[in-house]
């Protein structure tokens, strides 16, 4: 049967989300309908709403960090059953539209109009439908208002250090950008045994949390007259072993590359670059032996790895709870985005 519920609809680009009553159709074969309990506001959602992510069709329901309870399943679904806890998995297909379900139809209707999906999961809806490939069963006692971050933000940053960079014990790391994902990189670097973790941000309010999570030093580029990469070279003598760009600006991407060791440094791009942007850099920066890598969802095989990360959290191997600075009722979603844009929040979780 069709379920009526509330959802946040983006009717047009760069406008506040509108809380609407939507109709959510039953799941078809190899699809799952989920009652979302909690969903995080990620920086990617903000990029999408501002129009800086390609292949988005309006109107649509955003959101991609969601955890909830399986309500019903379509034919052929074996990975979950109704009543189980599940975590939505975002699988960005950069060259394929995910604005409709794989069969090219929508499960959402509002005011008689079909509403597009986002990344096949659309977690800013009290009920949502997703392919069975986009949901992972998690520990039954996992707190959904905490582990929803594992759908993107925490997993992306933590995995950038653990999987993509493969940070080694005793190494020196620099993280450009100390938002929710950047701080998750800090957690990953500490878990990997890095001895020196340098956090970089123009917002000094982020420094206390960064140190709490494992940063050994925090610096603000605005405090120096010289470029930040020169500051890092002076601080370390030869550059850092690993640098992470978690801002999404082309100038900081190049600065992060320059700041790592010329013969053996690895720079990982984690931040989402602006739509249509181009990089200009001296190829000699790579010629000497630096490595430049990209990172999407932390390099995890999400269906298998994310549930294991949640289990690790339940075993208290790491504690990303401190990344959640605000918990708001779902109706205050636009207030959550304002907190993100003003730099007053690290991660906001919305609860239904």
Tab-separated table of C-alpha atoms in Angstrom:
chain	number	residue	atom	x	y	z
A	1	UNK	CA	0.000	0.000	0.000
A	2	UNK	CA	1.001	3.618	-0.516
A	3	UNK	CA	2.233	5.420	2.619
A	4	UNK	CA	1.677	9.134	3.195
A	5	UNK	CA	4.388	10.860	5.229
A	6	UNK	CA	6.388	14.059	5.521
A	7	UNK	CA	9.502	14.749	3.493
A	8	UNK	CA	11.769	17.685	2.660
A	9	UNK	CA	11.384	18.513	-1.030
A	10	UNK	CA	13.799	20.646	-3.047
A	11	UNK	CA	11.549	22.275	-5.649
A	12	UNK	CA	14.280	24.407	-7.227
A	13	UNK	CA	17.985	25.095	-6.931
A	14	UNK	CA	19.369	27.252	-4.091
A	15	UNK	CA	16.027	27.578	-2.270
A	16	UNK	CA	15.121	26.346	1.235
A	17	UNK	CA	13.687	22.863	1.475
A	18	UNK	CA	9.923	22.599	1.817
A	19	UNK	CA	8.332	20.156	4.282
A	20	UNK	CA	5.561	18.421	2.319
A	21	UNK	CA	3.245	15.457	2.586
A	22	UNK	CA	4.385	12.903	0.028
A	23	UNK	CA	3.062	9.541	-1.102
A	24	UNK	CA	5.607	6.710	-1.049
A	25	UNK	CA	4.776	3.732	-3.282
A	26	UNK	CA	5.459	0.135	-2.196
A	27	UNK	CA	8.819	-1.410	-3.106
A	28	UNK	CA	9.103	-3.302	-6.381
A	29	UNK	CA	11.337	-6.347	-6.964
A	30	UNK	CA	14.749	-5.996	-5.289
A	31	UNK	CA	13.661	-2.831	-3.497
A	32	UNK	CA	13.206	-2.011	0.198
A	33	UNK	CA	10.942	0.531	1.877
A	34	UNK	CA	12.445	1.949	5.048
A	35	UNK	CA	11.060	4.056	7.887
A	36	UNK	CA	13.874	6.532	8.457
A	37	UNK	CA	14.460	7.187	12.180
A	38	UNK	CA	17.425	9.578	11.899
A	39	UNK	CA	19.299	11.272	9.075
A	40	UNK	CA	22.408	13.429	9.054
A	41	UNK	CA	22.970	16.696	7.206
A	42	UNK	CA	26.174	16.253	5.187
A	43	UNK	CA	28.152	18.910	3.338
A	44	UNK	CA	27.346	17.079	0.101
A	45	UNK	CA	23.644	17.810	0.660
A	46	UNK	CA	24.506	21.506	0.858
A	47	UNK	CA	26.543	21.284	-2.385
A	48	UNK	CA	23.622	19.554	-4.111
A	49	UNK	CA	21.068	22.159	-3.050
A	50	UNK	CA	23.336	24.957	-4.268
A	51	UNK	CA	23.587	23.325	-7.701
A	52	UNK	CA	27.258	22.345	-7.596
A	53	UNK	CA	26.694	18.600	-8.139
A	54	UNK	CA	25.903	17.386	-11.683
A	55	UNK	CA	22.993	15.256	-12.913
A	56	UNK	CA	20.349	16.394	-10.412
A	57	UNK	CA	16.738	16.700	-11.558
A	58	UNK	CA	14.217	18.858	-9.706
A	59	UNK	CA	12.022	18.506	-7.766
A	60	UNK	CA	13.750	15.892	-5.630
A	61	UNK	CA	14.107	14.654	-2.054
A	62	UNK	CA	17.759	14.905	-0.909
A	63	UNK	CA	19.502	13.225	2.030
A	64	UNK	CA	21.974	10.342	2.014
A	65	UNK	CA	22.939	9.654	5.649
A	66	UNK	CA	19.976	7.716	6.949
A	67	UNK	CA	19.295	4.887	9.377
A	68	UNK	CA	15.961	3.294	10.053
A	69	UNK	CA	13.727	0.242	10.256
A	70	UNK	CA	12.827	-1.886	7.235
A	71	UNK	CA	9.064	-1.489	6.696
A	72	UNK	CA	8.533	-3.778	3.695
A	73	UNK	CA	10.514	-5.559	0.983
A	74	UNK	CA	9.944	-6.334	-2.662
A	75	UNK	CA	10.199	-9.679	-4.381
A	76	UNK	CA	13.671	-11.237	-4.359
A	77	UNK	CA	15.089	-9.261	-1.411
A	78	UNK	CA	17.140	-11.491	0.889
A	79	UNK	CA	19.570	-9.129	2.671
A	80	UNK	CA	17.007	-7.643	5.080
A	81	UNK	CA	13.554	-8.425	6.474
A	82	UNK	CA	10.803	-6.147	7.803
A	83	UNK	CA	11.589	-4.968	11.336
A	84	UNK	CA	15.363	-5.078	10.918
A	85	UNK	CA	17.576	-2.045	11.429
A	86	UNK	CA	19.206	-0.835	8.229
A	87	UNK	CA	21.664	1.812	7.101
A	88	UNK	CA	21.219	3.532	3.748
A	89	UNK	CA	24.319	3.269	1.545
A	90	UNK	CA	25.158	6.060	-0.882
A	91	UNK	CA	26.776	4.736	-4.060
A	92	UNK	CA	27.468	7.870	-6.135
A	93	UNK	CA	27.490	6.962	-9.818
A	94	UNK	CA	29.149	10.046	-11.262
A	95	UNK	CA	28.264	9.219	-14.867
A	96	UNK	CA	24.821	7.734	-14.264
A	97	UNK	CA	21.679	9.485	-13.085
A	98	UNK	CA	20.328	8.240	-9.761
A	99	UNK	CA	17.348	10.588	-9.819
A	100	UNK	CA	15.006	7.664	-10.466
A	101	UNK	CA	15.054	4.068	-9.294
A	102	UNK	CA	17.030	1.651	-11.507
A	103	UNK	CA	13.848	0.892	-13.494
A	104	UNK	CA	13.691	4.640	-14.375
A	105	UNK	CA	10.529	5.367	-12.358
A	106	UNK	CA	9.947	7.234	-9.071
A	107	UNK	CA	8.378	5.980	-5.837
A	108	UNK	CA	7.587	9.507	-4.607
A	109	UNK	CA	4.589	11.683	-5.468
A	110	UNK	CA	3.709	15.130	-4.080
A	111	UNK	CA	0.721	17.278	-5.076
A	112	UNK	CA	0.090	14.923	-7.997
A	113	UNK	CA	3.632	15.353	-9.312
A	114	UNK	CA	6.377	12.707	-9.469
A	115	UNK	CA	9.339	13.632	-7.246
A	116	UNK	CA	12.876	12.552	-8.095
A	117	UNK	CA	15.116	10.476	-5.851
A	118	UNK	CA	18.669	11.327	-4.758
A	119	UNK	CA	21.418	8.690	-4.960
A	120	UNK	CA	18.554	6.143	-4.889
A	121	UNK	CA	18.083	6.643	-1.137
A	122	UNK	CA	16.509	10.106	-0.385
A	123	UNK	CA	16.756	9.973	3.394
A	124	UNK	CA	15.052	13.340	3.993
A	125	UNK	CA	11.741	11.485	3.936
A	126	UNK	CA	10.048	9.670	6.811
A	127	UNK	CA	9.621	6.684	4.486
A	128	UNK	CA	11.819	6.033	1.478
A	129	UNK	CA	12.386	3.298	-1.083
A	130	UNK	CA	15.827	2.134	-2.174
A	131	UNK	CA	17.364	-0.748	-4.145
A	132	UNK	CA	18.383	-3.675	-1.955
A	133	UNK	CA	21.971	-2.963	-3.010
A	134	UNK	CA	21.726	0.371	-1.171
A	135	UNK	CA	20.896	-0.900	2.307
A	136	UNK	CA	23.012	-2.752	4.847
A	137	UNK	CA	21.756	-4.636	7.866
A	138	UNK	CA	23.398	-3.371	11.062
A	139	UNK	CA	23.497	-4.406	14.731
A	140	UNK	CA	19.955	-4.523	16.107
A	141	UNK	CA	20.890	-2.424	19.125
A	142	UNK	CA	22.867	0.228	17.215
A	143	UNK	CA	21.648	3.769	18.092
A	144	UNK	CA	20.224	4.988	14.782
A	145	UNK	CA	20.623	8.676	15.698
A	146	UNK	CA	24.383	8.101	15.968
A	147	UNK	CA	25.251	5.504	13.320
A	148	UNK	CA	23.433	7.355	10.524
A	149	UNK	CA	26.777	9.207	10.066
A	150	UNK	CA	28.302	5.942	8.872
A	151	UNK	CA	26.285	6.282	5.662
A	152	UNK	CA	28.704	8.939	4.401
A	153	UNK	CA	30.463	11.505	6.597
A	154	UNK	CA	32.297	9.437	9.174
A	155	UNK	CA	33.012	6.513	6.842
A	156	UNK	CA	34.370	8.865	4.167
A	157	UNK	CA	36.850	10.644	6.422
A	158	UNK	CA	37.910	7.640	8.479
A	159	UNK	CA	38.339	5.530	5.336
A	160	UNK	CA	40.364	8.248	3.582
A	161	UNK	CA	43.046	7.745	6.232
A	162	UNK	CA	42.731	3.989	6.721
A	163	UNK	CA	42.013	2.758	3.178
A	164	UNK	CA	43.005	5.401	0.644
A	165	UNK	CA	46.123	6.883	2.238
A	166	UNK	CA	46.948	3.788	4.311
A	167	UNK	CA	48.484	6.003	7.005
A	168	UNK	CA	51.428	4.299	8.724
A	169	UNK	CA	52.306	4.404	12.442
A	170	UNK	CA	54.672	7.222	13.397
A	171	UNK	CA	53.811	9.336	10.345
A	172	UNK	CA	52.924	13.023	10.064
A	173	UNK	CA	49.520	14.036	8.644
A	174	UNK	CA	47.905	17.341	7.703
A	175	UNK	CA	44.147	17.744	7.315
A	176	UNK	CA	42.856	20.776	5.390
A	177	UNK	CA	39.314	21.470	6.622
A	178	UNK	CA	37.980	20.427	10.032
A	179	UNK	CA	34.293	19.905	9.358
A	180	UNK	CA	32.573	16.602	10.064
A	181	UNK	CA	34.474	14.714	7.370
A	182	UNK	CA	37.827	16.364	8.125
A	183	UNK	CA	37.498	15.498	11.801
A	184	UNK	CA	36.707	11.921	10.792
A	185	UNK	CA	40.047	11.936	8.923
A	186	UNK	CA	41.659	13.003	12.212
A	187	UNK	CA	40.067	9.977	13.917
A	188	UNK	CA	41.368	7.714	11.146
A	189	UNK	CA	44.902	9.101	11.350
A	190	UNK	CA	44.947	8.622	15.118
A	191	UNK	CA	43.598	5.060	14.799
A	192	UNK	CA	46.354	4.306	12.264
A	193	UNK	CA	49.015	5.444	14.734
A	194	UNK	CA	50.106	8.771	13.220
A	195	UNK	CA	52.418	10.572	15.654
A	196	UNK	CA	51.753	14.106	14.405
A	197	UNK	CA	48.346	15.249	13.173
A	198	UNK	CA	48.095	18.872	12.044
A	199	UNK	CA	44.586	20.306	11.624
A	200	UNK	CA	44.107	23.317	9.336
A	201	UNK	CA	41.014	25.540	9.241
A	202	UNK	CA	40.139	29.220	9.064
A	203	UNK	CA	37.527	28.676	11.804
A	204	UNK	CA	39.357	28.440	15.145
A	205	UNK	CA	36.183	27.216	16.820
A	206	UNK	CA	36.902	23.801	15.260
A	207	UNK	CA	40.268	23.413	17.012
A	208	UNK	CA	39.047	22.226	20.433
A	209	UNK	CA	37.085	19.357	18.897
A	210	UNK	CA	39.992	18.508	16.597
A	211	UNK	CA	42.386	18.206	19.536
A	212	UNK	CA	39.832	16.152	21.449
A	213	UNK	CA	39.759	13.689	18.552
A	214	UNK	CA	43.532	13.405	18.181
A	215	UNK	CA	44.983	16.458	16.405
A	216	UNK	CA	48.359	17.317	17.927
A	217	UNK	CA	48.458	20.851	16.465
A	218	UNK	CA	45.927	23.173	14.833
A	219	UNK	CA	46.760	26.162	12.649
A	220	UNK	CA	44.780	28.901	10.925
A	221	UNK	CA	46.158	29.970	7.502
A	222	UNK	CA	44.961	33.521	8.207
A	223	UNK	CA	47.495	33.781	11.040
A	224	UNK	CA	50.416	33.633	8.579
A	225	UNK	CA	51.676	35.975	5.893
A	226	UNK	CA	53.138	33.138	3.824
A	227	UNK	CA	51.192	30.369	2.036
A	228	UNK	CA	50.085	27.541	4.327
A	229	UNK	CA	52.105	24.977	2.363
A	230	UNK	CA	55.287	26.899	3.195
A	231	UNK	CA	54.259	26.976	6.852
A	232	UNK	CA	53.822	23.196	6.844
A	233	UNK	CA	57.171	22.660	5.128
A	234	UNK	CA	58.844	24.759	7.832
A	235	UNK	CA	56.973	22.968	10.627
A	236	UNK	CA	57.994	19.523	9.392
A	237	UNK	CA	61.342	20.189	7.693
A	238	UNK	CA	60.488	18.153	4.599
A	239	UNK	CA	56.690	18.162	4.273
A	240	UNK	CA	54.082	15.832	5.721
A	241	UNK	CA	53.811	12.131	4.916
A	242	UNK	CA	50.074	12.394	4.207
A	243	UNK	CA	47.863	15.385	3.443
A	244	UNK	CA	44.088	15.414	3.080
A	245	UNK	CA	42.069	18.107	1.310
A	246	UNK	CA	38.579	18.072	2.837
A	247	UNK	CA	37.418	21.533	1.725
A	248	UNK	CA	36.680	21.096	-1.959
A	249	UNK	CA	38.589	24.153	-3.237
A	250	UNK	CA	41.086	23.847	-6.074
A	251	UNK	CA	43.593	26.184	-4.397
A	252	UNK	CA	43.678	24.103	-1.211
A	253	UNK	CA	43.961	20.920	-3.314
A	254	UNK	CA	47.225	22.214	-4.787
A	255	UNK	CA	48.384	23.521	-1.391
A	256	UNK	CA	47.773	20.091	0.124
A	257	UNK	CA	49.814	18.455	-2.635
A	258	UNK	CA	52.717	20.883	-2.230
A	259	UNK	CA	52.725	20.407	1.546
A	260	UNK	CA	53.532	16.697	1.403
A	261	UNK	CA	57.025	15.189	1.124
A	262	UNK	CA	58.379	15.707	-2.391
A	263	UNK	CA	59.733	12.185	-2.739
A	264	UNK	CA	57.225	10.037	-0.887
A	265	UNK	CA	54.235	12.123	0.240
A	266	UNK	CA	50.641	11.140	-0.478
A	267	UNK	CA	47.861	13.696	-0.926
A	268	UNK	CA	44.234	12.540	-0.798
A	269	UNK	CA	41.381	14.604	-2.250
A	270	UNK	CA	38.276	14.114	-0.107
A	271	UNK	CA	36.339	17.380	-0.516
A	272	UNK	CA	33.817	17.696	-3.337
A	273	UNK	CA	35.234	20.036	-6.038
A	274	UNK	CA	33.018	22.757	-7.528
A	275	UNK	CA	31.077	21.760	-10.641
A	276	UNK	CA	33.150	22.372	-13.793
A	277	UNK	CA	36.308	23.340	-11.910
A	278	UNK	CA	39.783	22.728	-13.342
A	279	UNK	CA	43.104	22.196	-11.585
A	280	UNK	CA	46.278	24.022	-12.600
A	281	UNK	CA	49.525	22.813	-11.050
A	282	UNK	CA	53.198	22.251	-11.789
A	283	UNK	CA	53.607	18.616	-12.943
A	284	UNK	CA	57.045	18.562	-11.316
A	285	UNK	CA	55.167	18.267	-8.017
A	286	UNK	CA	54.289	14.697	-9.041
A	287	UNK	CA	57.448	14.034	-11.032
A	288	UNK	CA	59.550	14.021	-7.861
A	289	UNK	CA	57.556	11.174	-6.324
A	290	UNK	CA	54.426	12.558	-4.683
A	291	UNK	CA	51.185	10.589	-5.052
A	292	UNK	CA	47.802	12.257	-5.585
A	293	UNK	CA	44.695	10.201	-4.880
A	294	UNK	CA	40.941	10.645	-4.921
A	295	UNK	CA	38.609	9.176	-2.330
A	296	UNK	CA	34.903	8.352	-2.576
A	297	UNK	CA	33.004	7.101	0.510
A	298	UNK	CA	36.324	6.282	2.168
A	299	UNK	CA	37.258	3.530	-0.264
A	300	UNK	CA	34.995	1.025	1.485
A	301	UNK	CA	33.148	-1.875	-0.121
A	302	UNK	CA	30.108	-0.409	1.567
A	303	UNK	CA	27.716	-3.359	1.683
A	304	UNK	CA	30.288	-5.485	3.534
A	305	UNK	CA	32.425	-2.912	5.306
A	306	UNK	CA	29.975	-0.390	6.751
A	307	UNK	CA	28.194	-2.935	9.006
A	308	UNK	CA	31.636	-3.945	10.327
A	309	UNK	CA	32.405	-0.286	11.050
A	310	UNK	CA	29.126	-0.030	12.976
A	311	UNK	CA	30.100	-3.166	14.945
A	312	UNK	CA	33.469	-1.538	15.695
A	313	UNK	CA	31.621	1.505	17.010
A	314	UNK	CA	29.437	-0.729	19.196
A	315	UNK	CA	32.649	-2.280	20.561
A	316	UNK	CA	33.859	1.273	21.370
A	317	UNK	CA	36.858	1.076	19.015
A	318	UNK	CA	36.191	4.708	18.058
A	319	UNK	CA	33.661	7.318	19.065
A	320	UNK	CA	32.290	9.570	16.325
A	321	UNK	CA	29.445	10.699	18.635
A	322	UNK	CA	31.434	13.855	19.424
A	323	UNK	CA	31.055	14.877	15.767
A	324	UNK	CA	27.318	15.364	16.377
A	325	UNK	CA	26.951	18.887	17.729
A	326	UNK	CA	23.220	19.320	17.117
A	327	UNK	CA	20.191	17.019	17.123
A	328	UNK	CA	17.015	18.606	15.761
A	329	UNK	CA	13.475	17.493	14.951
A	330	UNK	CA	13.104	16.844	11.226
A	331	UNK	CA	10.852	19.884	10.750
A	332	UNK	CA	13.833	22.136	11.584
A	333	UNK	CA	15.885	20.854	8.650
A	334	UNK	CA	16.490	24.327	7.195
A	335	UNK	CA	17.802	25.485	10.577
A	336	UNK	CA	20.238	22.568	10.391
A	337	UNK	CA	21.524	23.759	7.023
A	338	UNK	CA	21.939	27.292	8.403
A	339	UNK	CA	24.067	25.905	11.241
A	340	UNK	CA	26.244	24.082	8.700
A	341	UNK	CA	26.639	27.098	6.401
A	342	UNK	CA	27.541	29.424	9.289
A	343	UNK	CA	30.186	27.042	10.650
A	344	UNK	CA	28.323	26.694	13.959
A	345	UNK	CA	27.774	22.953	13.621
A	346	UNK	CA	30.007	20.026	12.784
A	347	UNK	CA	27.272	17.492	12.175
A	348	UNK	CA	23.537	17.889	12.674
A	349	UNK	CA	21.279	14.859	12.984
A	350	UNK	CA	17.564	15.131	12.262
A	351	UNK	CA	15.159	12.784	14.044
A	352	UNK	CA	11.603	11.966	12.981
